[in-house]
């Protein structure tokens, strides 16, 4: 089927009357897709003009501080220069308004556009499955999509006092940088300039460097690819799009593919996918569990594509919370049937969900890291070390390892052996991969006696192996008896229960601790011979090991 894109501005008014449709068309524009209609009309020139104007406005917005500084230095900000410029700007705005009016009139005469508005109005009045099915045939400004699920919708949330408030869900807060210092008024005044600087850095350069997918220009460039990916999920995979309202007021764009009706047993499990810092569910890591036959729920970070807001840690956790609630209370999956899968920076929301919903079945982290600070220091000048550390800890604290250690269930870490993003030196230096630190912190928390000096040393040696052959050589060098390791762990679990940390290995020989440490490391981490952004093949998507 041929696809055609037509654009109109957001914010449709509910229950729009036919007599008001013309005036509405003059001032509104969304883009939408008609996958079942064969439309061969060329792209309207007005669409290109307004889209180009939008791009120029975005560029002007980001470059305005430098432009004002340059104009001031050149003496162009005098009244004699500003008045003629304002005349030019006014003329341009009038021309753009005329273009928008012409486009609105064209849409008023377009039967497909009028049919779309009729369906959208009907869906706002009655969110029946048939109305939602028809609305899914269009791709338009997501702000006008009706809300499908509210964060307070579960009855247990309304009755519980421990649920999230409008300020957000609970996060693990970092310890003060200078512990033991009296928090007097004088100290607060001394810290104020540093705090202001950190805030400005985090909310301008920092957030956009950490989450480039939230930058408008990048989204504009990727829009054709995103629309194509969304069409594939809807048309080929029978995906269902939904808007979720988080506790902070952000609207989260999601896509659900239901495989429970298939003969494949893994279709009964739901994989919630957490994308990277420039990833979208339309073209992201959802393809891996989809190809493996699982039911999949993808969602976009706040500020990405259809989702609103900005991707700060608190907003990220709020979004993940409503996504999990949607999966349980609307889609009907039990926590024991939910798997959290994350790629790269998505490890933050994945580990938060594992910490906050300890009954989820498993956690799979692909190309993720333990803490953001070392990676931030890697790309910034050494002279900024104090500022970078303070900014990350106060505003962008992605403490994945700390959150993951609060989870008691099965965990699998996938390490990219040629990762160029989460290494702190060069991709060839595999020991600088922060996935190693994530593994070590997890094992040291769960098995502190095993991961003592001997166990820690041999696991580091195994992690340093540059090939599968070298890994196998180290593993066989210590003569790891897997049956013995399993029997030791099962015996301890039967006697002391499953809750971590375990004291297993307390009365064990150094050789026994080495064997057990290597065994546990190999069960919790799998290597993938690829770079950071290489898609994970479906055959590499495996469930974590558990006793």
PDB file of C-alpha atoms in Angstrom, residues 384-486:
ATOM      1  CA  UNK A 384      36.204  20.659  34.661  1.00  0.00           C
ATOM      2  CA  UNK A 385      36.475  17.546  36.816  1.00  0.00           C
ATOM      3  CA  UNK A 386      34.876  19.034  39.934  1.00  0.00           C
ATOM      4  CA  UNK A 387      32.087  20.751  37.996  1.00  0.00           C
ATOM      5  CA  UNK A 388      31.302  17.633  35.959  1.00  0.00           C
ATOM      6  CA  UNK A 389      31.169  15.389  39.035  1.00  0.00           C
ATOM      7  CA  UNK A 390      28.958  17.819  40.932  1.00  0.00           C
ATOM      8  CA  UNK A 391      26.616  18.337  37.952  1.00  0.00           C
ATOM      9  CA  UNK A 392      26.157  14.623  37.330  1.00  0.00           C
ATOM     10  CA  UNK A 393      25.595  13.764  40.978  1.00  0.00           C
ATOM     11  CA  UNK A 394      23.064  16.539  41.527  1.00  0.00           C
ATOM     12  CA  UNK A 395      21.137  16.565  38.246  1.00  0.00           C
ATOM     13  CA  UNK A 396      22.073  13.622  35.965  1.00  0.00           C
ATOM     14  CA  UNK A 397      22.874  10.831  38.413  1.00  0.00           C
ATOM     15  CA  UNK A 398      22.552   7.559  36.478  1.00  0.00           C
ATOM     16  CA  UNK A 399      23.587   5.177  39.270  1.00  0.00           C
ATOM     17  CA  UNK A 400      22.811   1.892  37.526  1.00  0.00           C
ATOM     18  CA  UNK A 401      24.928  -0.381  39.710  1.00  0.00           C
ATOM     19  CA  UNK A 402      23.514   1.000  42.951  1.00  0.00           C
ATOM     20  CA  UNK A 403      19.961   0.378  41.735  1.00  0.00           C
ATOM     21  CA  UNK A 404      20.720  -3.051  40.275  1.00  0.00           C
ATOM     22  CA  UNK A 405      22.127  -4.253  43.610  1.00  0.00           C
ATOM     23  CA  UNK A 406      18.659  -3.679  45.133  1.00  0.00           C
ATOM     24  CA  UNK A 407      17.197  -6.330  42.799  1.00  0.00           C
ATOM     25  CA  UNK A 408      17.098  -9.972  43.877  1.00  0.00           C
ATOM     26  CA  UNK A 409      16.200 -11.645  40.590  1.00  0.00           C
ATOM     27  CA  UNK A 410      18.139 -13.051  37.604  1.00  0.00           C
ATOM     28  CA  UNK A 411      20.430 -10.636  35.750  1.00  0.00           C
ATOM     29  CA  UNK A 412      22.274 -10.960  32.426  1.00  0.00           C
ATOM     30  CA  UNK A 413      24.851  -8.428  31.265  1.00  0.00           C
ATOM     31  CA  UNK A 414      25.850  -8.300  27.590  1.00  0.00           C
ATOM     32  CA  UNK A 415      29.261  -6.730  27.026  1.00  0.00           C
ATOM     33  CA  UNK A 416      30.289  -5.390  23.604  1.00  0.00           C
ATOM     34  CA  UNK A 417      33.946  -6.323  23.158  1.00  0.00           C
ATOM     35  CA  UNK A 418      34.550  -3.441  20.692  1.00  0.00           C
ATOM     36  CA  UNK A 419      32.485  -0.852  22.525  1.00  0.00           C
ATOM     37  CA  UNK A 420      33.646   2.674  21.720  1.00  0.00           C
ATOM     38  CA  UNK A 421      31.086   4.479  23.902  1.00  0.00           C
ATOM     39  CA  UNK A 422      31.262   3.069  27.433  1.00  0.00           C
ATOM     40  CA  UNK A 423      35.017   2.517  27.502  1.00  0.00           C
ATOM     41  CA  UNK A 424      37.002   5.216  29.298  1.00  0.00           C
ATOM     42  CA  UNK A 425      40.158   4.890  27.160  1.00  0.00           C
ATOM     43  CA  UNK A 426      39.980   3.236  23.711  1.00  0.00           C
ATOM     44  CA  UNK A 427      37.696   0.458  22.400  1.00  0.00           C
ATOM     45  CA  UNK A 428      40.634  -1.962  22.245  1.00  0.00           C
ATOM     46  CA  UNK A 429      41.182  -1.615  25.998  1.00  0.00           C
ATOM     47  CA  UNK A 430      38.444  -3.973  27.088  1.00  0.00           C
ATOM     48  CA  UNK A 431      39.271  -3.529  30.774  1.00  0.00           C
ATOM     49  CA  UNK A 432      38.137   0.107  30.575  1.00  0.00           C
ATOM     50  CA  UNK A 433      34.630  -1.036  29.574  1.00  0.00           C
ATOM     51  CA  UNK A 434      32.300   0.105  32.370  1.00  0.00           C
ATOM     52  CA  UNK A 435      30.258  -3.052  31.879  1.00  0.00           C
ATOM     53  CA  UNK A 436      33.062  -4.793  33.794  1.00  0.00           C
ATOM     54  CA  UNK A 437      32.490  -2.517  36.776  1.00  0.00           C
ATOM     55  CA  UNK A 438      28.757  -3.197  36.625  1.00  0.00           C
ATOM     56  CA  UNK A 439      29.417  -6.947  36.805  1.00  0.00           C
ATOM     57  CA  UNK A 440      31.970  -6.651  39.614  1.00  0.00           C
ATOM     58  CA  UNK A 441      29.734  -4.440  41.751  1.00  0.00           C
ATOM     59  CA  UNK A 442      26.803  -6.820  41.291  1.00  0.00           C
ATOM     60  CA  UNK A 443      28.835  -9.915  42.192  1.00  0.00           C
ATOM     61  CA  UNK A 444      30.543  -8.192  45.133  1.00  0.00           C
ATOM     62  CA  UNK A 445      27.147  -7.249  46.518  1.00  0.00           C
ATOM     63  CA  UNK A 446      25.542 -10.653  46.017  1.00  0.00           C
ATOM     64  CA  UNK A 447      28.548 -12.866  46.887  1.00  0.00           C
ATOM     65  CA  UNK A 448      30.897 -10.766  49.054  1.00  0.00           C
ATOM     66  CA  UNK A 449      32.789 -13.780  50.482  1.00  0.00           C
ATOM     67  CA  UNK A 450      33.352 -15.347  47.063  1.00  0.00           C
ATOM     68  CA  UNK A 451      34.428 -12.021  45.546  1.00  0.00           C
ATOM     69  CA  UNK A 452      37.181 -11.504  48.097  1.00  0.00           C
ATOM     70  CA  UNK A 453      40.770 -10.920  47.022  1.00  0.00           C
ATOM     71  CA  UNK A 454      41.291 -14.247  45.218  1.00  0.00           C
ATOM     72  CA  UNK A 455      37.907 -14.263  43.468  1.00  0.00           C
ATOM     73  CA  UNK A 456      38.155 -10.627  42.421  1.00  0.00           C
ATOM     74  CA  UNK A 457      41.613 -11.117  40.939  1.00  0.00           C
ATOM     75  CA  UNK A 458      40.672 -14.139  38.838  1.00  0.00           C
ATOM     76  CA  UNK A 459      37.465 -12.506  37.540  1.00  0.00           C
ATOM     77  CA  UNK A 460      39.457  -9.447  36.461  1.00  0.00           C
ATOM     78  CA  UNK A 461      41.855 -11.760  34.649  1.00  0.00           C
ATOM     79  CA  UNK A 462      38.908 -13.427  32.882  1.00  0.00           C
ATOM     80  CA  UNK A 463      37.396 -10.055  31.925  1.00  0.00           C
ATOM     81  CA  UNK A 464      40.712  -8.966  30.410  1.00  0.00           C
ATOM     82  CA  UNK A 465      40.684 -11.846  27.915  1.00  0.00           C
ATOM     83  CA  UNK A 466      40.693 -10.492  24.365  1.00  0.00           C
ATOM     84  CA  UNK A 467      39.065 -13.500  22.663  1.00  0.00           C
ATOM     85  CA  UNK A 468      36.783 -16.437  23.350  1.00  0.00           C
ATOM     86  CA  UNK A 469      39.757 -18.770  23.107  1.00  0.00           C
ATOM     87  CA  UNK A 470      41.615 -16.850  25.813  1.00  0.00           C
ATOM     88  CA  UNK A 471      38.495 -16.809  28.001  1.00  0.00           C
ATOM     89  CA  UNK A 472      38.154 -20.579  27.694  1.00  0.00           C
ATOM     90  CA  UNK A 473      41.849 -20.987  28.479  1.00  0.00           C
ATOM     91  CA  UNK A 474      41.554 -19.015  31.728  1.00  0.00           C
ATOM     92  CA  UNK A 475      38.394 -20.915  32.648  1.00  0.00           C
ATOM     93  CA  UNK A 476      40.067 -24.289  32.133  1.00  0.00           C
ATOM     94  CA  UNK A 477      43.280 -23.130  33.826  1.00  0.00           C
ATOM     95  CA  UNK A 478      41.477 -22.968  37.164  1.00  0.00           C
ATOM     96  CA  UNK A 479      39.675 -26.253  36.471  1.00  0.00           C
ATOM     97  CA  UNK A 480      36.215 -24.922  37.225  1.00  0.00           C
ATOM     98  CA  UNK A 481      33.893 -27.804  38.133  1.00  0.00           C
ATOM     99  CA  UNK A 482      30.455 -26.496  37.239  1.00  0.00           C
ATOM    100  CA  UNK A 483      28.568 -29.369  38.883  1.00  0.00           C
ATOM    101  CA  UNK A 484      30.370 -28.700  42.165  1.00  0.00           C
ATOM    102  CA  UNK A 485      29.658 -24.953  41.925  1.00  0.00           C
ATOM    103  CA  UNK A 486      25.976 -25.613  41.313  1.00  0.00           C
TER     104      UNK A 486
END
